[in-house]
Amino acid sequence: MLIQIKCFHEIISIGYIVYKSQKLPYFRTLSWYFLVTTNYFLYGESLIDRFGILLSRGDQFMQPFATYHRFISLCMYLAGFLGFVLSLVKKHYLRQFTLFGYTHVTLLLIVTQSHFIINNIFNGLIWFLLSTTLVICNDIWAYIFGFFFGKTPLIKLSPKKTWEGFIGGGFATIIYGILCAYALIRFDFFVCPISYSESQGISMQCERSHVFQVAHYNVPATVKSLFALVGVELTILKLYPFIFHTIMMACFASLIGPFGGFFASGFKRAFKIKDFGDSIPGHGGLMDRFDCQLLMGTFVYVYYITFLSPANPERLLKMVLQMKQEEQLEFFSLLQTALKGQGQL
């Protein structure tokens, strides 16, 4: 959260230069207000999804916020929207609407994507730690390969990037990803999602998904013959299915992830600045370090939801338990009727 706020501050500060020069009213105030509103909505959605029972049955003060969360979020946004319209100055309409769009694009790129990273933590620390370190590893090894072997320029936006560094960093990232996955996958602490139940409370204990259990794969005949040439008999390969997903994440971190950095380079060139800030001596601002991380976090979240998010009866049960008692009984009756109709009861 603190990193997200600092990254937002660095980008909004660039727009604030325009605000100061044109004397536009309330630009910075409204930008921060929209940040608070967006965080309230996004993180509220995540907390209600994960801990809805706790919020709805806990302190009575919190119950209305959980029940009417989306309506409250809409009202907060509309208040900011009205504030913007009322702050319009005739001779600065175009500039003000440009900065209004600038703020919303910043919210999309920074706040929404950082929200996805937080969800990766909720889904299991391994998704967060592995994806984050894959980007760091790729950055380091691309620099090393580029420094020693780089000759062919990769892209004009970053003249120091080379094809040799890009390719070498990719291979090194895949190898690192496999080794790191094997190190983390042995511990339930890293693979179990954060969840809440009335019996256990908030916990990180779970029954492992099949992705984190050793599976047996038949080795293709061609591969068998190759190993046979060196006197090794290999018919069945024992492997965690998560390793295949790790390779996919490593490929994204190597092939697509760097373009987050190229995008940031283009942004800085457009505004004629060297760095987003000076938070880290010698490296610029936090945004200079996290440009690729945001893109990677979004990919991992969407990848998990699309391909790995299991059908979760527990989550459905949580939604039912948040209902009123008469609604729960009505749901039970409807479910019972539907199952009888299918011949399952």
CSV table of C-alpha atoms in Angstrom, one decimal:
chain,number,residue,atom,x,y,z
A,1,MET,CA,0.0,0.0,0.0
A,2,LEU,CA,2.8,2.5,0.9
A,3,ILE,CA,4.7,1.6,-2.3
A,4,GLN,CA,1.5,2.1,-4.3
A,5,ILE,CA,0.9,5.5,-2.7
A,6,LYS,CA,4.4,6.6,-3.4
A,7,CYS,CA,4.3,5.5,-7.0
A,8,PHE,CA,1.0,7.4,-7.4
A,9,HIS,CA,2.6,10.5,-5.8
A,10,GLU,CA,5.5,10.4,-8.2
A,11,ILE,CA,3.3,10.3,-11.3
A,12,ILE,CA,0.7,12.8,-10.1
A,13,SER,CA,3.6,15.2,-9.1
A,14,ILE,CA,4.5,15.4,-12.8
A,15,GLY,CA,0.9,16.6,-13.6
A,16,TYR,CA,1.1,18.9,-10.6
A,17,ILE,CA,3.8,20.9,-12.4
A,18,VAL,CA,1.1,21.8,-15.0
A,19,TYR,CA,-1.3,22.6,-12.1
A,20,LYS,CA,1.1,25.1,-10.6
A,21,SER,CA,1.9,26.7,-13.9
A,22,GLN,CA,-1.7,27.1,-15.0
A,23,LYS,CA,-3.1,27.8,-11.5
A,24,LEU,CA,-5.8,25.1,-11.9
A,25,PRO,CA,-8.0,24.7,-8.8
A,26,TYR,CA,-8.1,21.5,-6.7
A,27,PHE,CA,-6.2,19.2,-9.2
A,28,ARG,CA,-4.0,17.7,-6.5
A,29,THR,CA,-6.8,17.5,-3.9
A,30,LEU,CA,-9.1,15.7,-6.3
A,31,SER,CA,-6.4,13.3,-7.5
A,32,TRP,CA,-5.7,12.2,-3.9
A,33,TYR,CA,-9.4,12.0,-3.2
A,34,PHE,CA,-9.9,9.7,-6.2
A,35,LEU,CA,-7.0,7.6,-5.0
A,36,VAL,CA,-8.7,7.1,-1.6
A,37,THR,CA,-12.0,6.3,-3.3
A,38,THR,CA,-10.5,3.7,-5.6
A,39,ASN,CA,-8.6,2.0,-2.8
A,40,TYR,CA,-11.7,1.9,-0.7
A,41,PHE,CA,-13.6,0.2,-3.5
A,42,LEU,CA,-11.0,-2.3,-4.6
A,43,TYR,CA,-9.6,-3.4,-1.2
A,44,GLY,CA,-13.1,-3.4,0.2
A,45,GLU,CA,-14.1,-5.9,-2.5
A,46,SER,CA,-11.2,-8.1,-1.6
A,47,LEU,CA,-11.8,-8.0,2.1
A,48,ILE,CA,-15.5,-8.7,1.7
A,49,ASP,CA,-14.8,-11.6,-0.6
A,50,ARG,CA,-12.2,-13.2,1.7
A,51,PHE,CA,-13.6,-12.2,5.2
A,52,GLY,CA,-17.2,-11.4,4.5
A,53,ILE,CA,-18.5,-13.5,7.3
A,54,LEU,CA,-16.2,-11.9,9.8
A,55,LEU,CA,-17.2,-8.4,8.7
A,56,SER,CA,-20.9,-9.1,8.6
A,57,ARG,CA,-21.1,-10.9,12.0
A,58,GLY,CA,-18.5,-8.9,13.8
A,59,ASP,CA,-18.6,-5.3,15.0
A,60,GLN,CA,-22.0,-3.8,14.2
A,61,PHE,CA,-20.2,-0.6,13.1
A,62,MET,CA,-18.6,-2.5,10.2
A,63,GLN,CA,-21.8,-4.3,9.0
A,64,PRO,CA,-23.2,-1.4,7.0
A,65,PHE,CA,-19.9,-0.9,5.2
A,66,ALA,CA,-19.8,-4.5,4.2
A,67,THR,CA,-23.5,-4.6,3.1
A,68,TYR,CA,-23.6,-1.3,1.2
A,69,HIS,CA,-19.9,-1.2,0.1
A,70,ARG,CA,-20.5,-0.7,-3.6
A,71,PHE,CA,-23.2,2.0,-3.1
A,72,ILE,CA,-20.9,3.8,-0.7
A,73,SER,CA,-18.1,3.6,-3.2
A,74,LEU,CA,-20.3,5.0,-6.0
A,75,CYS,CA,-21.4,7.9,-3.7
A,76,MET,CA,-17.7,8.7,-2.9
A,77,TYR,CA,-16.8,8.7,-6.6
A,78,LEU,CA,-19.8,10.9,-7.5
A,79,ALA,CA,-18.8,13.4,-4.8
A,80,GLY,CA,-15.3,13.6,-6.5
A,81,PHE,CA,-17.0,13.9,-10.0
A,82,LEU,CA,-19.2,16.7,-8.8
A,83,GLY,CA,-16.2,18.4,-7.2
A,84,PHE,CA,-14.3,18.3,-10.5
A,85,VAL,CA,-17.2,19.8,-12.5
A,86,LEU,CA,-17.7,22.6,-10.0
A,87,SER,CA,-13.9,23.4,-10.2
A,88,LEU,CA,-13.9,23.9,-14.0
A,89,VAL,CA,-12.5,27.3,-15.1
A,90,LYS,CA,-13.6,28.6,-18.5
A,91,LYS,CA,-10.2,29.4,-19.9
A,92,HIS,CA,-8.7,26.0,-18.8
A,93,TYR,CA,-11.4,23.5,-19.8
A,94,LEU,CA,-9.1,21.5,-22.1
A,95,ARG,CA,-6.2,21.4,-19.6
A,96,GLN,CA,-8.5,20.4,-16.7
A,97,PHE,CA,-10.2,17.6,-18.7
A,98,THR,CA,-6.7,16.4,-19.8
A,99,LEU,CA,-5.6,16.2,-16.2
A,100,PHE,CA,-8.8,14.5,-15.2
A,101,GLY,CA,-8.0,11.8,-17.7
A,102,TYR,CA,-4.4,11.7,-16.6
A,103,THR,CA,-5.5,11.0,-13.0
A,104,HIS,CA,-7.8,8.2,-14.1
A,105,VAL,CA,-5.2,6.5,-16.3
A,106,THR,CA,-2.8,6.7,-13.3
A,107,LEU,CA,-5.4,5.1,-11.1
A,108,LEU,CA,-5.8,2.3,-13.7
A,109,LEU,CA,-2.1,1.7,-14.1
A,110,ILE,CA,-1.0,2.0,-10.5
A,111,VAL,CA,-3.9,1.4,-8.1
A,112,THR,CA,-5.7,-1.3,-10.1
A,113,GLN,CA,-2.6,-3.3,-10.9
A,114,SER,CA,-1.2,-3.0,-7.3
A,115,HIS,CA,-4.6,-4.4,-6.2
A,116,PHE,CA,-4.0,-7.4,-8.4
A,117,ILE,CA,-0.7,-7.9,-6.6
A,118,ILE,CA,-2.4,-7.9,-3.2
A,119,ASN,CA,-4.8,-10.5,-4.5
A,120,ASN,CA,-1.8,-12.6,-5.5
A,121,ILE,CA,-0.8,-12.6,-1.9
A,122,PHE,CA,-4.3,-13.7,-0.8
A,123,ASN,CA,-4.1,-16.6,-3.4
A,124,GLY,CA,-0.9,-17.9,-1.8
A,125,LEU,CA,2.5,-16.2,-1.1
A,126,ILE,CA,4.2,-18.3,-3.8
A,127,TRP,CA,2.3,-16.4,-6.5
A,128,PHE,CA,3.5,-13.1,-5.1
A,129,LEU,CA,7.1,-14.1,-4.2
A,130,LEU,CA,7.8,-16.0,-7.4
A,131,SER,CA,6.4,-13.4,-9.8
A,132,THR,CA,8.2,-10.6,-8.0
A,133,THR,CA,11.6,-12.3,-8.0
A,134,LEU,CA,11.2,-13.4,-11.6
A,135,VAL,CA,11.2,-9.8,-12.7
A,136,ILE,CA,14.1,-8.9,-10.5
A,137,CYS,CA,16.1,-12.0,-11.8
A,138,ASN,CA,15.4,-11.1,-15.4
A,139,ASP,CA,16.5,-7.5,-14.9
A,140,ILE,CA,19.8,-8.6,-13.3
A,141,TRP,CA,20.7,-11.3,-15.8
A,142,ALA,CA,19.6,-9.2,-18.8
A,143,TYR,CA,22.0,-6.5,-17.5
A,144,ILE,CA,24.8,-9.1,-17.0
A,145,PHE,CA,24.4,-10.7,-20.4
A,146,GLY,CA,24.1,-7.3,-22.1
A,147,PHE,CA,27.2,-6.0,-20.3
A,148,PHE,CA,29.4,-8.8,-21.4
A,149,PHE,CA,28.0,-9.9,-24.7
A,150,GLY,CA,25.6,-7.1,-25.8
A,151,LYS,CA,26.2,-5.8,-29.3
A,152,THR,CA,22.8,-5.6,-31.0
A,153,PRO,CA,20.4,-2.8,-29.9
A,154,LEU,CA,16.9,-4.1,-28.9
A,155,ILE,CA,14.7,-1.0,-28.9
A,156,LYS,CA,15.2,2.8,-29.4
A,157,LEU,CA,13.3,3.7,-26.2
A,158,SER,CA,16.1,2.1,-24.2
A,159,PRO,CA,19.3,2.3,-26.2
A,160,LYS,CA,21.3,0.3,-23.6
A,161,LYS,CA,19.1,-2.8,-24.0
A,162,THR,CA,20.4,-5.4,-26.3
A,163,TRP,CA,19.1,-8.6,-27.9
A,164,GLU,CA,21.9,-10.6,-26.2
A,165,GLY,CA,20.8,-9.4,-22.8
A,166,PHE,CA,17.1,-9.9,-23.6
A,167,ILE,CA,17.7,-13.6,-24.7
A,168,GLY,CA,20.2,-14.4,-22.1
A,169,GLY,CA,18.1,-12.9,-19.3
A,170,GLY,CA,15.2,-15.0,-20.5
A,171,PHE,CA,16.9,-18.3,-20.2
A,172,ALA,CA,18.4,-17.4,-16.8
A,173,THR,CA,14.9,-16.4,-15.6
A,174,ILE,CA,13.4,-19.8,-16.6
A,175,ILE,CA,16.1,-21.7,-14.8
A,176,TYR,CA,15.8,-19.5,-11.7
A,177,GLY,CA,12.0,-19.8,-11.7
A,178,ILE,CA,12.2,-23.6,-11.7
A,179,LEU,CA,14.7,-23.7,-8.8
A,180,CYS,CA,12.8,-21.1,-6.8
A,181,ALA,CA,9.5,-22.9,-7.3
A,182,TYR,CA,11.0,-26.2,-6.0
A,183,ALA,CA,12.3,-24.3,-3.0
A,184,LEU,CA,9.0,-22.7,-2.1
A,185,ILE,CA,6.6,-25.5,-3.0
A,186,ARG,CA,7.7,-27.7,-0.2
A,187,PHE,CA,6.1,-25.5,2.4
A,188,ASP,CA,2.3,-25.1,3.0
A,189,PHE,CA,2.9,-21.6,4.3
A,190,PHE,CA,3.7,-20.5,0.8
A,191,VAL,CA,1.2,-22.4,-1.3
A,192,CYS,CA,-1.9,-22.1,0.9
A,193,PRO,CA,-4.2,-19.1,0.3
A,194,ILE,CA,-5.2,-16.8,3.1
A,195,SER,CA,-8.8,-17.7,4.1
A,196,TYR,CA,-11.3,-17.3,6.9
A,197,SER,CA,-13.7,-19.8,8.4
A,198,GLU,CA,-15.8,-19.8,11.5
A,199,SER,CA,-14.1,-23.0,12.8
A,200,GLN,CA,-10.4,-21.9,12.1
A,201,GLY,CA,-10.6,-18.2,11.9
A,202,ILE,CA,-8.0,-16.5,9.6
A,203,SER,CA,-5.5,-19.2,8.5
A,204,MET,CA,-3.0,-20.2,5.9
A,205,GLN,CA,-3.6,-24.0,6.2
A,206,CYS,CA,-5.3,-25.9,3.4
A,207,GLU,CA,-5.6,-29.1,1.6
A,208,ARG,CA,-3.0,-28.7,-1.2
A,209,SER,CA,-4.3,-28.1,-4.7
A,210,HIS,CA,-3.4,-30.8,-7.3
A,211,VAL,CA,-1.1,-28.1,-8.8
A,212,PHE,CA,1.2,-28.4,-5.8
A,213,GLN,CA,1.2,-32.2,-5.6
A,214,VAL,CA,3.6,-34.5,-7.4
A,215,ALA,CA,2.2,-35.9,-10.6
A,216,HIS,CA,3.4,-38.7,-12.9
A,217,TYR,CA,4.0,-38.0,-16.6
A,218,ASN,CA,4.7,-40.6,-19.3
A,219,VAL,CA,7.9,-39.7,-21.1
A,220,PRO,CA,7.5,-39.5,-25.0
A,221,ALA,CA,9.3,-42.3,-26.9
A,222,THR,CA,11.7,-39.8,-28.6
A,223,VAL,CA,12.9,-38.5,-25.2
A,224,LYS,CA,13.2,-42.1,-23.9
A,225,SER,CA,15.5,-43.0,-26.8
A,226,LEU,CA,17.7,-39.9,-26.3
A,227,PHE,CA,18.2,-40.9,-22.6
A,228,ALA,CA,18.8,-44.5,-23.6
A,229,LEU,CA,21.8,-43.4,-25.7
A,230,VAL,CA,23.5,-42.3,-22.5
A,231,GLY,CA,22.4,-45.4,-20.6
A,232,VAL,CA,19.6,-43.8,-18.6
A,233,GLU,CA,16.2,-45.5,-18.6
A,234,LEU,CA,13.5,-42.9,-18.2
A,235,THR,CA,9.8,-43.9,-18.6
A,236,ILE,CA,8.0,-41.8,-16.0
A,237,LEU,CA,8.7,-38.2,-14.9
A,238,LYS,CA,7.7,-37.1,-11.4
A,239,LEU,CA,7.0,-33.4,-11.4
A,240,TYR,CA,4.9,-30.8,-9.7
A,241,PRO,CA,2.3,-29.4,-12.2
A,242,PHE,CA,3.1,-25.9,-10.8
A,243,ILE,CA,6.5,-26.1,-12.6
A,244,PHE,CA,4.8,-25.8,-15.9
A,245,HIS,CA,2.9,-22.7,-14.7
A,246,THR,CA,6.3,-21.3,-13.4
A,247,ILE,CA,7.7,-21.6,-16.9
A,248,MET,CA,4.8,-19.7,-18.3
A,249,MET,CA,5.3,-16.9,-15.7
A,250,ALA,CA,9.1,-16.9,-16.4
A,251,CYS,CA,8.4,-16.5,-20.1
A,252,PHE,CA,6.1,-13.6,-19.5
A,253,ALA,CA,8.6,-11.9,-17.1
A,254,SER,CA,11.3,-12.3,-19.8
A,255,LEU,CA,9.4,-11.5,-23.0
A,256,ILE,CA,6.6,-9.1,-22.0
A,257,GLY,CA,7.6,-7.8,-18.6
A,258,PRO,CA,10.5,-5.7,-19.9
A,259,PHE,CA,8.0,-3.7,-22.0
A,260,GLY,CA,6.6,-2.3,-18.8
A,261,GLY,CA,10.0,-0.7,-18.4
A,262,PHE,CA,10.0,0.5,-22.1
A,263,PHE,CA,6.6,2.0,-21.5
A,264,ALA,CA,7.9,3.9,-18.5
A,265,SER,CA,10.9,5.1,-20.6
A,266,GLY,CA,8.6,6.4,-23.2
A,267,PHE,CA,6.6,8.2,-20.6
A,268,LYS,CA,9.6,9.9,-19.1
A,269,ARG,CA,10.8,10.9,-22.6
A,270,ALA,CA,7.4,12.4,-23.3
A,271,PHE,CA,7.6,14.6,-20.2
A,272,LYS,CA,11.4,15.2,-20.6
A,273,ILE,CA,12.4,13.8,-17.2
A,274,LYS,CA,15.2,11.4,-16.3
A,275,ASP,CA,13.5,9.6,-13.3
A,276,PHE,CA,10.1,9.6,-11.7
A,277,GLY,CA,11.5,10.7,-8.4
A,278,ASP,CA,14.5,10.6,-6.1
A,279,SER,CA,13.3,8.2,-3.4
A,280,ILE,CA,16.1,5.7,-4.1
A,281,PRO,CA,19.6,7.4,-4.4
A,282,GLY,CA,21.2,6.4,-7.7
A,283,HIS,CA,18.0,4.6,-9.0
A,284,GLY,CA,15.4,7.3,-9.2
A,285,GLY,CA,11.9,6.9,-7.7
A,286,LEU,CA,10.0,3.8,-6.7
A,287,MET,CA,8.1,3.9,-10.0
A,288,ASP,CA,11.4,3.4,-11.8
A,289,ARG,CA,11.8,0.1,-9.9
A,290,PHE,CA,8.2,-1.1,-10.0
A,291,ASP,CA,7.2,-0.4,-13.6
A,292,CYS,CA,7.6,-4.1,-14.7
A,293,GLN,CA,6.3,-5.4,-11.4
A,294,LEU,CA,2.9,-3.9,-12.0
A,295,LEU,CA,2.5,-5.6,-15.4
A,296,MET,CA,3.8,-8.9,-14.1
A,297,GLY,CA,1.4,-8.8,-11.1
A,298,THR,CA,-1.6,-8.2,-13.4
A,299,PHE,CA,-0.6,-11.1,-15.6
A,300,VAL,CA,-0.2,-13.5,-12.7
A,301,TYR,CA,-3.6,-12.6,-11.2
A,302,VAL,CA,-5.5,-13.0,-14.5
A,303,TYR,CA,-3.6,-16.2,-15.3
A,304,TYR,CA,-4.5,-17.6,-11.9
A,305,ILE,CA,-8.2,-16.6,-12.2
A,306,THR,CA,-8.4,-18.0,-15.7
A,307,PHE,CA,-6.6,-21.3,-15.5
A,308,LEU,CA,-6.1,-22.2,-11.9
A,309,SER,CA,-8.9,-20.7,-9.7
A,310,PRO,CA,-10.8,-23.8,-8.6
A,311,ALA,CA,-14.6,-24.1,-8.2
A,312,ASN,CA,-14.8,-23.2,-4.5
A,313,PRO,CA,-17.8,-24.5,-2.5
A,314,GLU,CA,-16.4,-22.8,0.6
A,315,ARG,CA,-16.6,-19.4,-1.1
A,316,LEU,CA,-20.2,-20.1,-2.1
A,317,LEU,CA,-20.9,-21.1,1.5
A,318,LYS,CA,-19.5,-17.9,2.8
A,319,MET,CA,-21.9,-15.9,0.6
A,320,VAL,CA,-24.8,-18.0,1.9
A,321,LEU,CA,-23.8,-17.5,5.5
A,322,GLN,CA,-23.8,-13.7,5.0
A,323,MET,CA,-27.5,-13.9,4.1
A,324,LYS,CA,-30.4,-13.4,6.6
A,325,GLN,CA,-31.7,-16.6,8.2
A,326,GLU,CA,-34.9,-16.7,6.1
A,327,GLU,CA,-32.8,-16.1,2.9
A,328,GLN,CA,-30.6,-19.0,3.9
A,329,LEU,CA,-33.6,-21.3,4.3
A,330,GLU,CA,-35.0,-20.2,0.9
A,331,PHE,CA,-31.7,-20.9,-0.7
A,332,PHE,CA,-31.6,-24.4,0.9
A,333,SER,CA,-35.1,-25.1,-0.4
A,334,LEU,CA,-34.2,-24.0,-3.9
A,335,LEU,CA,-31.0,-26.0,-3.9
A,336,GLN,CA,-32.8,-29.1,-2.6
A,337,THR,CA,-35.5,-28.8,-5.3
A,338,ALA,CA,-32.8,-28.4,-8.1
A,339,LEU,CA,-30.8,-31.4,-6.9
A,340,LYS,CA,-34.0,-33.5,-6.8
A,341,GLY,CA,-34.8,-32.4,-10.3
A,342,GLN,CA,-31.4,-33.6,-11.4
A,343,GLY,CA,-31.9,-36.9,-9.7
A,344,GLN,CA,-29.0,-36.4,-7.3
A,345,LEU,CA,-31.3,-36.6,-4.2
